[in-house]
Coordinates of C-alpha atoms in Angstrom, one line a residue:
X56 CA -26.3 14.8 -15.6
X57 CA -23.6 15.4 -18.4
X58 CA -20.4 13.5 -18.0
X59 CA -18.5 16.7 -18.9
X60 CA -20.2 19.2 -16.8
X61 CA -18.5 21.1 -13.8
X62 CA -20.1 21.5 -10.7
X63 CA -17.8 23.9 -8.0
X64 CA -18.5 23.1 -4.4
X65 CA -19.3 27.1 -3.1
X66 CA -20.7 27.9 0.1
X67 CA -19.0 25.0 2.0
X68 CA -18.5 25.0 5.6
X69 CA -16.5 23.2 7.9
X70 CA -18.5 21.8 10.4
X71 CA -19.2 19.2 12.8
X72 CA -22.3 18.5 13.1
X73 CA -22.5 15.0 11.5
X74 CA -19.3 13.7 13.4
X75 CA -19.7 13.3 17.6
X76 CA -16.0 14.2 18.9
X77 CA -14.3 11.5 21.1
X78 CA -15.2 11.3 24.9
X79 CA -13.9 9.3 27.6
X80 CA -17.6 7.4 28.7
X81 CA -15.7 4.9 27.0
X82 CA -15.1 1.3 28.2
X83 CA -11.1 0.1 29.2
X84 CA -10.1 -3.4 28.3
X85 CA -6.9 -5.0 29.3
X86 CA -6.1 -5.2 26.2
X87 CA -6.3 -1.4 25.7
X88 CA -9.3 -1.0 23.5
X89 CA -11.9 0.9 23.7
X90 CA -15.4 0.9 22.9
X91 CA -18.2 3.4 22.5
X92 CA -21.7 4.3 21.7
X93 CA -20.8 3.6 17.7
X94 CA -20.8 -0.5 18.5
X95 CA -24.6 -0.5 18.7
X96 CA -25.1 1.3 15.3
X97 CA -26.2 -1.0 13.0
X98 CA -27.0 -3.8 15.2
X99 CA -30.5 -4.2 15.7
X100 CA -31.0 -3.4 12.1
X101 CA -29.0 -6.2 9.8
X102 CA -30.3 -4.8 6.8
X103 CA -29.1 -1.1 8.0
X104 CA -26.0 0.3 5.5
X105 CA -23.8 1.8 7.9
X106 CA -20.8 4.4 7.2
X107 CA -17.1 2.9 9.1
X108 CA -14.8 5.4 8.7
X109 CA -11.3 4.7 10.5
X110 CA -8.4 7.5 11.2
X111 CA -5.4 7.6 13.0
X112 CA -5.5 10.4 15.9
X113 CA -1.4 11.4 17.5
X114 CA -0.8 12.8 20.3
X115 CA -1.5 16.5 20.4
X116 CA 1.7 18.6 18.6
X117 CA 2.8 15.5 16.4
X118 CA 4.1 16.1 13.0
X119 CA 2.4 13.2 11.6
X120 CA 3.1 13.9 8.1
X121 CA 6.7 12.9 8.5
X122 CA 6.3 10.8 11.3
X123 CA 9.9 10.5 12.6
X124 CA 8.4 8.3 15.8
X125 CA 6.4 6.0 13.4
X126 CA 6.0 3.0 15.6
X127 CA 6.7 4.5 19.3
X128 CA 4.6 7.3 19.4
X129 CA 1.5 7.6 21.0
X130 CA -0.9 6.8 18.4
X131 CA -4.9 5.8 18.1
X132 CA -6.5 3.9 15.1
X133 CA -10.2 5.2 15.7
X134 CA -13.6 3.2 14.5
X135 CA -16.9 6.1 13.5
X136 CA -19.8 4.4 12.6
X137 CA -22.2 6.9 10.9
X138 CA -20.2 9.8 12.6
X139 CA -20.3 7.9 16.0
X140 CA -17.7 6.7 18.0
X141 CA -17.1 3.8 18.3
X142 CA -13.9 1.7 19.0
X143 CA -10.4 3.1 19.3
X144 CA -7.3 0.8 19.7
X145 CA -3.9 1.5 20.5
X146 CA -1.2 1.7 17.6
X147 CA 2.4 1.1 17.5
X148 CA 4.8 -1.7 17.3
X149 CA 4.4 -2.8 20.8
X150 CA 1.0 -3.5 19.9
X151 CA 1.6 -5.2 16.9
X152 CA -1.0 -2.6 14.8
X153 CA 0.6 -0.5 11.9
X154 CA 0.0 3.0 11.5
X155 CA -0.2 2.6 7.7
X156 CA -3.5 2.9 5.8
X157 CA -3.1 -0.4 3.8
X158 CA -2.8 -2.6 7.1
X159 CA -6.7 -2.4 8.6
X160 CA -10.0 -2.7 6.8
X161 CA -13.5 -2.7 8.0
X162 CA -15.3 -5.7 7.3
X163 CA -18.5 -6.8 8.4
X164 CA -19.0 -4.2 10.6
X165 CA -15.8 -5.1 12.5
X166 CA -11.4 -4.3 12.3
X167 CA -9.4 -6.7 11.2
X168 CA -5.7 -5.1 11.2
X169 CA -2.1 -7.3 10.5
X170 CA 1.2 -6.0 11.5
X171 CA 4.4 -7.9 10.6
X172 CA 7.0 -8.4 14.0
X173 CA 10.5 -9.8 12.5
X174 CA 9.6 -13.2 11.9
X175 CA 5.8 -13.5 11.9
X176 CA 2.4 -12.2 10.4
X177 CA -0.1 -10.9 13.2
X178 CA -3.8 -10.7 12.6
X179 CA -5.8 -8.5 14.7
X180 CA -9.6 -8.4 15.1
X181 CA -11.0 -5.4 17.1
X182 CA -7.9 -4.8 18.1
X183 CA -7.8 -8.5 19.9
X184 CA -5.3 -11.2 18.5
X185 CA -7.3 -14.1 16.3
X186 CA -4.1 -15.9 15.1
X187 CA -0.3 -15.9 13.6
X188 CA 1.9 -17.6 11.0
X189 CA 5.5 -17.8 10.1
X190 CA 6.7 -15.2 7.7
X191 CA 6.7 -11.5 7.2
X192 CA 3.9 -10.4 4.3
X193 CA 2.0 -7.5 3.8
X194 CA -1.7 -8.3 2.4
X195 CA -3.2 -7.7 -0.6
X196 CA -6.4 -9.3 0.3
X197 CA -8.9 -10.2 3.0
X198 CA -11.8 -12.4 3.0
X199 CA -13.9 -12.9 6.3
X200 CA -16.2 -16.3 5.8
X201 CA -18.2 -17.0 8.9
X202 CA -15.8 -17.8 11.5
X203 CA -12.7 -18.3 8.6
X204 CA -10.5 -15.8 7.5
X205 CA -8.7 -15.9 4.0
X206 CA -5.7 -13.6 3.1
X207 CA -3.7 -13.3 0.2
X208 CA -0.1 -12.2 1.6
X209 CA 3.0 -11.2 -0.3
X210 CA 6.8 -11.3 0.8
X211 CA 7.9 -8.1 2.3
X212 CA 11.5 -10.1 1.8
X213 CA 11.7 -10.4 -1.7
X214 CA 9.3 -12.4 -4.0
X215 CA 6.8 -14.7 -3.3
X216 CA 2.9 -14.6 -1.9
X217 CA 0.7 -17.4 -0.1
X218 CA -2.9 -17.8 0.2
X219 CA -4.2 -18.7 3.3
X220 CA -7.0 -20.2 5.8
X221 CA -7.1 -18.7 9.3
X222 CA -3.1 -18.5 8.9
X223 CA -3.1 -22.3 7.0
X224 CA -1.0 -22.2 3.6
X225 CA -3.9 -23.4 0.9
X226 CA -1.5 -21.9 -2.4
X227 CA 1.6 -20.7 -2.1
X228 CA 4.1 -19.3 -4.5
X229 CA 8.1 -18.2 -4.1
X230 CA 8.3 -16.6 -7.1
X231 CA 5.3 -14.5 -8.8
X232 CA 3.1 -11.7 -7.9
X233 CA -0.3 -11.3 -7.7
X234 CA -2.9 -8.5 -9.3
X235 CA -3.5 -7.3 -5.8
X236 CA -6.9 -8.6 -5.4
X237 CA -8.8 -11.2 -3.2
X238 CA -12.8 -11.0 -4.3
X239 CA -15.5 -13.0 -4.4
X240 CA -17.1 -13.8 -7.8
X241 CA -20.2 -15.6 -8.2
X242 CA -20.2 -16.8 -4.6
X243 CA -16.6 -17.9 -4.8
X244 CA -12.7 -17.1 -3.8
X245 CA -10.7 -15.3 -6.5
X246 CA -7.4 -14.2 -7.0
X247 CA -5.4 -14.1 -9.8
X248 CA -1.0 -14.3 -10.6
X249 CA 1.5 -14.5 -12.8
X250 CA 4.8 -16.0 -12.9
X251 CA 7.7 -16.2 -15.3
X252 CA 8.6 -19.3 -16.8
X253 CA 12.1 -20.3 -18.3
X254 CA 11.9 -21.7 -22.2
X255 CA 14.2 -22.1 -24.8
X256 CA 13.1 -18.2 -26.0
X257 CA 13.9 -17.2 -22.8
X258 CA 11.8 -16.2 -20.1
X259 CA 7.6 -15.9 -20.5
X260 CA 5.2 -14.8 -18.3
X261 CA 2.0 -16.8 -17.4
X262 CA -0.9 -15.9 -15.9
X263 CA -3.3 -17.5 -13.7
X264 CA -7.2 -17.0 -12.2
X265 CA -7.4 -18.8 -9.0
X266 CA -11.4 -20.0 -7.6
X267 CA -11.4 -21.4 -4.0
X268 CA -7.6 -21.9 -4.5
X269 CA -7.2 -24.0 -7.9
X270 CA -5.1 -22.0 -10.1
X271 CA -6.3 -22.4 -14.2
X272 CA -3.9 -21.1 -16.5
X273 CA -5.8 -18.1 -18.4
X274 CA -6.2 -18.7 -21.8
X275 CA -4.8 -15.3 -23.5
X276 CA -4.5 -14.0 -27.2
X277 CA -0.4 -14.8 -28.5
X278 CA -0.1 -11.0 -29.7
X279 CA -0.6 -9.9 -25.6
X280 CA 2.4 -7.4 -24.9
X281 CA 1.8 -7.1 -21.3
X282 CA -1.4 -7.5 -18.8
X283 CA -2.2 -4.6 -16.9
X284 CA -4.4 -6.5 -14.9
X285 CA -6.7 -9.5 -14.6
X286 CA -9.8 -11.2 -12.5
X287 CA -12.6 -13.5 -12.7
X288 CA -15.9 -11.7 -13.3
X289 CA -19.0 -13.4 -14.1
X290 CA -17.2 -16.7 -13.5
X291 CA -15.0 -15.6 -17.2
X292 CA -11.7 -14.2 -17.3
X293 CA -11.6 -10.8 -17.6
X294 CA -8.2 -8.7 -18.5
X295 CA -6.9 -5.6 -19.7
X296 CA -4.0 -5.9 -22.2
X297 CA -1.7 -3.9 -24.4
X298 CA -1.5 -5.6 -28.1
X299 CA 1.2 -5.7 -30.8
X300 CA -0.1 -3.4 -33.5
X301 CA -2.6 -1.6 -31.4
X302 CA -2.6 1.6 -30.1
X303 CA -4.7 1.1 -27.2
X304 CA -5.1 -1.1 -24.7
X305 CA -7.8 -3.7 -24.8
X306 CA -10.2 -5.1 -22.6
X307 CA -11.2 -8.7 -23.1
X308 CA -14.2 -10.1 -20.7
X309 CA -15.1 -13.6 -22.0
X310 CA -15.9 -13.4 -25.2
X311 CA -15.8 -9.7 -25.7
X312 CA -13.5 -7.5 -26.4
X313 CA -13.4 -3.8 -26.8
X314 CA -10.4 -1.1 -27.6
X315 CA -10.3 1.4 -25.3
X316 CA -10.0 5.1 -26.9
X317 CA -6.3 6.8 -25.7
X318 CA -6.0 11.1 -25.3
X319 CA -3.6 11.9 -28.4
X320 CA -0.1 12.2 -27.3
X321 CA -0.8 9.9 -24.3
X322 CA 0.4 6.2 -23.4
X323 CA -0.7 3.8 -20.5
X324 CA 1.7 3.8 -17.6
X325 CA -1.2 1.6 -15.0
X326 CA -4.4 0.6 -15.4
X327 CA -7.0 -1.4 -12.6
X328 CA -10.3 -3.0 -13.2
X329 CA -13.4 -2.9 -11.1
X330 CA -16.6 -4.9 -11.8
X331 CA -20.1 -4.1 -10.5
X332 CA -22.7 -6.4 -11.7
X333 CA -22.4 -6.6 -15.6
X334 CA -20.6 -3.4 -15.7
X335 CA -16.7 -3.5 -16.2
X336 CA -14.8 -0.2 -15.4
X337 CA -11.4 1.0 -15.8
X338 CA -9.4 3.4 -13.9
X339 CA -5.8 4.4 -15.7
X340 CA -2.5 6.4 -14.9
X341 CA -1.3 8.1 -18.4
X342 CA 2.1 9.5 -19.7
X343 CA 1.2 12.7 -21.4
X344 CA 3.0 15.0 -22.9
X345 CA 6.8 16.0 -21.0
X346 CA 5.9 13.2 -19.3
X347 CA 3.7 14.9 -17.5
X348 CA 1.1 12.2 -15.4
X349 CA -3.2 12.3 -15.9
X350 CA -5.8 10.0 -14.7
X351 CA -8.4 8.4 -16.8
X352 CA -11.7 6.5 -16.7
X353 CA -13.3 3.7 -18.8
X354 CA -16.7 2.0 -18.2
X355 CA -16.7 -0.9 -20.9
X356 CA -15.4 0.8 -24.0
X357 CA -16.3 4.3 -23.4
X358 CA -14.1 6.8 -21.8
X359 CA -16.0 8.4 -18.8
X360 CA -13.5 11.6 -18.0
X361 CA -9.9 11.8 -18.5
X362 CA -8.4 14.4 -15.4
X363 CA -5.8 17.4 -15.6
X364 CA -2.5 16.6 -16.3
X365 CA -0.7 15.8 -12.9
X366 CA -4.3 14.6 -11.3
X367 CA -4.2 11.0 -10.6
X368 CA -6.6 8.7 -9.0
X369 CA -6.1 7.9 -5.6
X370 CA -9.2 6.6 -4.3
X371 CA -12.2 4.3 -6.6
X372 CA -15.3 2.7 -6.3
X373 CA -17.7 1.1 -8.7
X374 CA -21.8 0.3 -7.7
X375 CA -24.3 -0.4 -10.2
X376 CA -23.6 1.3 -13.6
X377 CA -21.9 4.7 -11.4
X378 CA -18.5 5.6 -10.9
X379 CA -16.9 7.3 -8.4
X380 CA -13.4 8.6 -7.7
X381 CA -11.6 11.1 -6.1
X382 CA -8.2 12.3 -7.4
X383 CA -5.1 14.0 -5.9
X384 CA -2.9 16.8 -7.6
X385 CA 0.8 16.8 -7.5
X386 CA 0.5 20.7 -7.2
X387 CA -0.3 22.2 -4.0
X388 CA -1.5 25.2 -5.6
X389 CA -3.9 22.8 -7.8
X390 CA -7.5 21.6 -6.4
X391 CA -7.9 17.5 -6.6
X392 CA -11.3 16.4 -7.7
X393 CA -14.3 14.1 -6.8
X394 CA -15.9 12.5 -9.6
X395 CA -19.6 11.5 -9.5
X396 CA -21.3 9.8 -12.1
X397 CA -20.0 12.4 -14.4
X398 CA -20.0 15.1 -12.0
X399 CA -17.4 17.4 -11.1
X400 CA -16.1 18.4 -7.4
X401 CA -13.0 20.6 -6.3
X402 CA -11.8 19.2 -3.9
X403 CA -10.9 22.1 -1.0
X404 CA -7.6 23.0 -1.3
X405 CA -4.8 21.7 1.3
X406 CA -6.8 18.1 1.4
X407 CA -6.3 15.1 -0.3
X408 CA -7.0 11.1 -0.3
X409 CA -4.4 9.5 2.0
X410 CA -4.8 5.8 0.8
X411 CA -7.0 4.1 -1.7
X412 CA -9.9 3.2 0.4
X413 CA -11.5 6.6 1.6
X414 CA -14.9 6.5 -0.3
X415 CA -17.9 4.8 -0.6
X416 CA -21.3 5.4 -1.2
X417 CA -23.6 4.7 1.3
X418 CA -27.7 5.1 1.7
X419 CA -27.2 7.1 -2.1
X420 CA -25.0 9.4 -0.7
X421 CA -21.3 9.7 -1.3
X422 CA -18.7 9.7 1.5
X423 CA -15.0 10.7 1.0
X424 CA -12.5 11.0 3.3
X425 CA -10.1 13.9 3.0
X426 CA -7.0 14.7 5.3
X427 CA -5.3 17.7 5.1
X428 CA -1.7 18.0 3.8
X429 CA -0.8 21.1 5.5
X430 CA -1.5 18.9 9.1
X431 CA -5.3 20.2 10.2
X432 CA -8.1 18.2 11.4
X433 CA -9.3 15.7 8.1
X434 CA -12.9 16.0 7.0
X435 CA -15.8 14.1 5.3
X436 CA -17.0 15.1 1.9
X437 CA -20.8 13.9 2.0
X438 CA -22.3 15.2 -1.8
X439 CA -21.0 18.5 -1.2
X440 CA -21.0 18.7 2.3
X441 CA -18.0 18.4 4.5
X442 CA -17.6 17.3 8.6
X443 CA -14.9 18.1 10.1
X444 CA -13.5 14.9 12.4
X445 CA -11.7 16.5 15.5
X446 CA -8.5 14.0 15.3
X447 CA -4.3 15.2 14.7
X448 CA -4.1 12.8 12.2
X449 CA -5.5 11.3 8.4
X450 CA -8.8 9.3 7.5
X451 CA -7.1 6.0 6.7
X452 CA -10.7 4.5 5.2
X453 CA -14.1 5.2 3.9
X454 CA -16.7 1.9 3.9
X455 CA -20.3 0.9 3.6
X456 CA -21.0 -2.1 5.5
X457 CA -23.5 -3.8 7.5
X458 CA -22.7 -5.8 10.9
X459 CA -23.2 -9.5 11.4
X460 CA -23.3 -9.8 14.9

């Protein structure tokens, strides 16, 4: 398959036939969660990939684009696994679950969700309290262990993050931020931070990769301008950095390091990394031209596509040596695009990514989740083919996982 080639998505129909609609044969807890035929996907089988896909459903004739009732209205936070239904819990602030895509994730085959009340943190699991801590964060990370849970949390009152244990502080910072990341890397817990320090030049920003919560200063080159972004991969450091006297930006992994080719005209604005095995990608914002905004791709030190100007990635994911992506376009009159391994798919027109976690690839086949902008039912992009998901609302997440219990 070229990288450069185009491939339109014609012919495609609406359908749905891969996504059962929502019933009521559905068991009532006290706590108001509901389960369905969906829990038993996946669980006699523990090597079985299995497709979660969470959206929020409204009540029927709810503008839920602009939300004016965010928190009071009657809301849902609905569970498919594989196009089944199979858990849907009650949103809002009385419940203590968020409505925003960034606050629930599927892991292990189950939803963990937090919600911050005025003075505390609230973690959720399938829809069920598990604990609580002082302190109003937002999280930028979640690792389930066996009966543990670690988060990595920042301020949502000014500066600041902790790292924690089933809600116990293990690092904590009041100053600092982190690079918005809580992975595992080579069997171990890794984040990584930085944090200004006063000296006699003024101030200087340090930066640290934390394993199993000892932070180790990183060891970085004197000519670094700014960090666009760091992790451990491979048990080494791995960064992205902009250098004095280079046009580029860099990427150092251990002992390597490789400049990374720029569009003429362009600058960096973001850039993330993503590491799959030996394989180190890099997913970019650029300033082009009138200041006009672009997405780009790296893998290593080649440059895998660079999108239309005012196309940006909103949604990426990286397995084995392929990348995938979807982007959305500031234009409503302009198709977004899924990229493939190279390939090229218009996204239809009037949908879009709402969050960065709607795609994965599951069983060799690609699953994005699109929502539509104009207020419509949201639909699943499976290579090409799309199922339509019968809900008033926005696929919040895409996942491949398998279930432990």
């Amino acid at each position: 398959m070229g990288r450069s080639a185009f491939v339109l998505c014609v012919g495609l129909m609406l359908t749905a036939c891969g996504i059962h609609e929502l019933g009521e044969s559905v068991r009532d807890t006290s706590e108001g969660v509901w389960t369905g035929p969906g829990m038993n996907v996946g669980s006699a089988d523990p090597a079985k990939t299995v497709c979660y896909i969470t959206a929020l459903d409204y009540q029927d004739g709810y503008d839920w684009r602009s939300d004016k009732e965010k928190g009071s209205v009657k809301c849902s936070l609905v569970v498919f696994a594989d196009g089944v239904p199979m858990m849907k819990i009650p949103v809002g602030d009385a419940y203590h679950t968020s409505s925003d895509a960034d606050s629930h994730r599927m892991i292990d085959g189950h939803l963990y969700t937090d919600f911050s009340t005025d003075g505390e943190t609230v973690i959720k699991k399938d829809g069920r309290e598990v604990f609580r801590y002082p302190g109003r964060e937002y999280l930028q990370g979640m690792i389930v262990d066996g009966e543990d849970i670690y988060t990595l949390g920042h301020s949502r009152e000014g500066e600041g993050f902790s790292y924690r244990k089933n809600g116990e502080i293990l690092l904590e910072k009041a100053s600092g931020r982190t690079f918005s990341r809580l992975h595992r890397d080579d069997g171990h817990i890794c984040f990584a931070y930085s944090e200004s320090i006063a000296s006699a030049l003024g101030s200087v920003e340090r930066y640290y990769s934390v394993v199993d919560g000892v932070p180790q200063q990183a060891a970085l080159r004197e000519d670094v301008k700014k960090v666009w972004d760091l992790m451990s991969a491979g048990g080494e450091v791995c960064y992205l950095a902009s250098l004095v006297g280079v046009q580029g930006p860099v990427l150092f992994h251990g002992e390597t390091k490789s400049v990374l080719t720029l569009p003429q005209g362009s600058s960096l604005l973001t850039g993330r990394l993503s590491v799959s095995q030996d394989v180190v990608c890099v997913e970019g914002v650029l300033s082009c031209r009138n200041l006009a905004l672009a997405g780009i791709l790296w893998r290593d030190d080649e440059q895998l596509y660079t999108f239309s100007t005012g196309t940006t990635v909103a949604s990426w994911c990286v397995e084995g040596d392929g990348v995938f992506c979807v982007s959305n376009s500031k234009s409503p009159s302009v198709k977004g695009v899924i990229y493939r391994c190279g390939d090229i798919f218009e996204v239809p027109l009037g949908y879009a990514s709402m969050g960065e976690n709607t795609m994965a690839m599951v069983n060799g086949i690609l699953n994005v989740g699109l929502s539509s902008v104009n207020g419509g039912w949201p639909v699943i992009w499976k290579d090409g083919a799309l199922d339509t998901i019968k809900v008033n609302g926005y696929i919040s997440s895409v996942t491949a996982g398998k279930r432990t219990d």
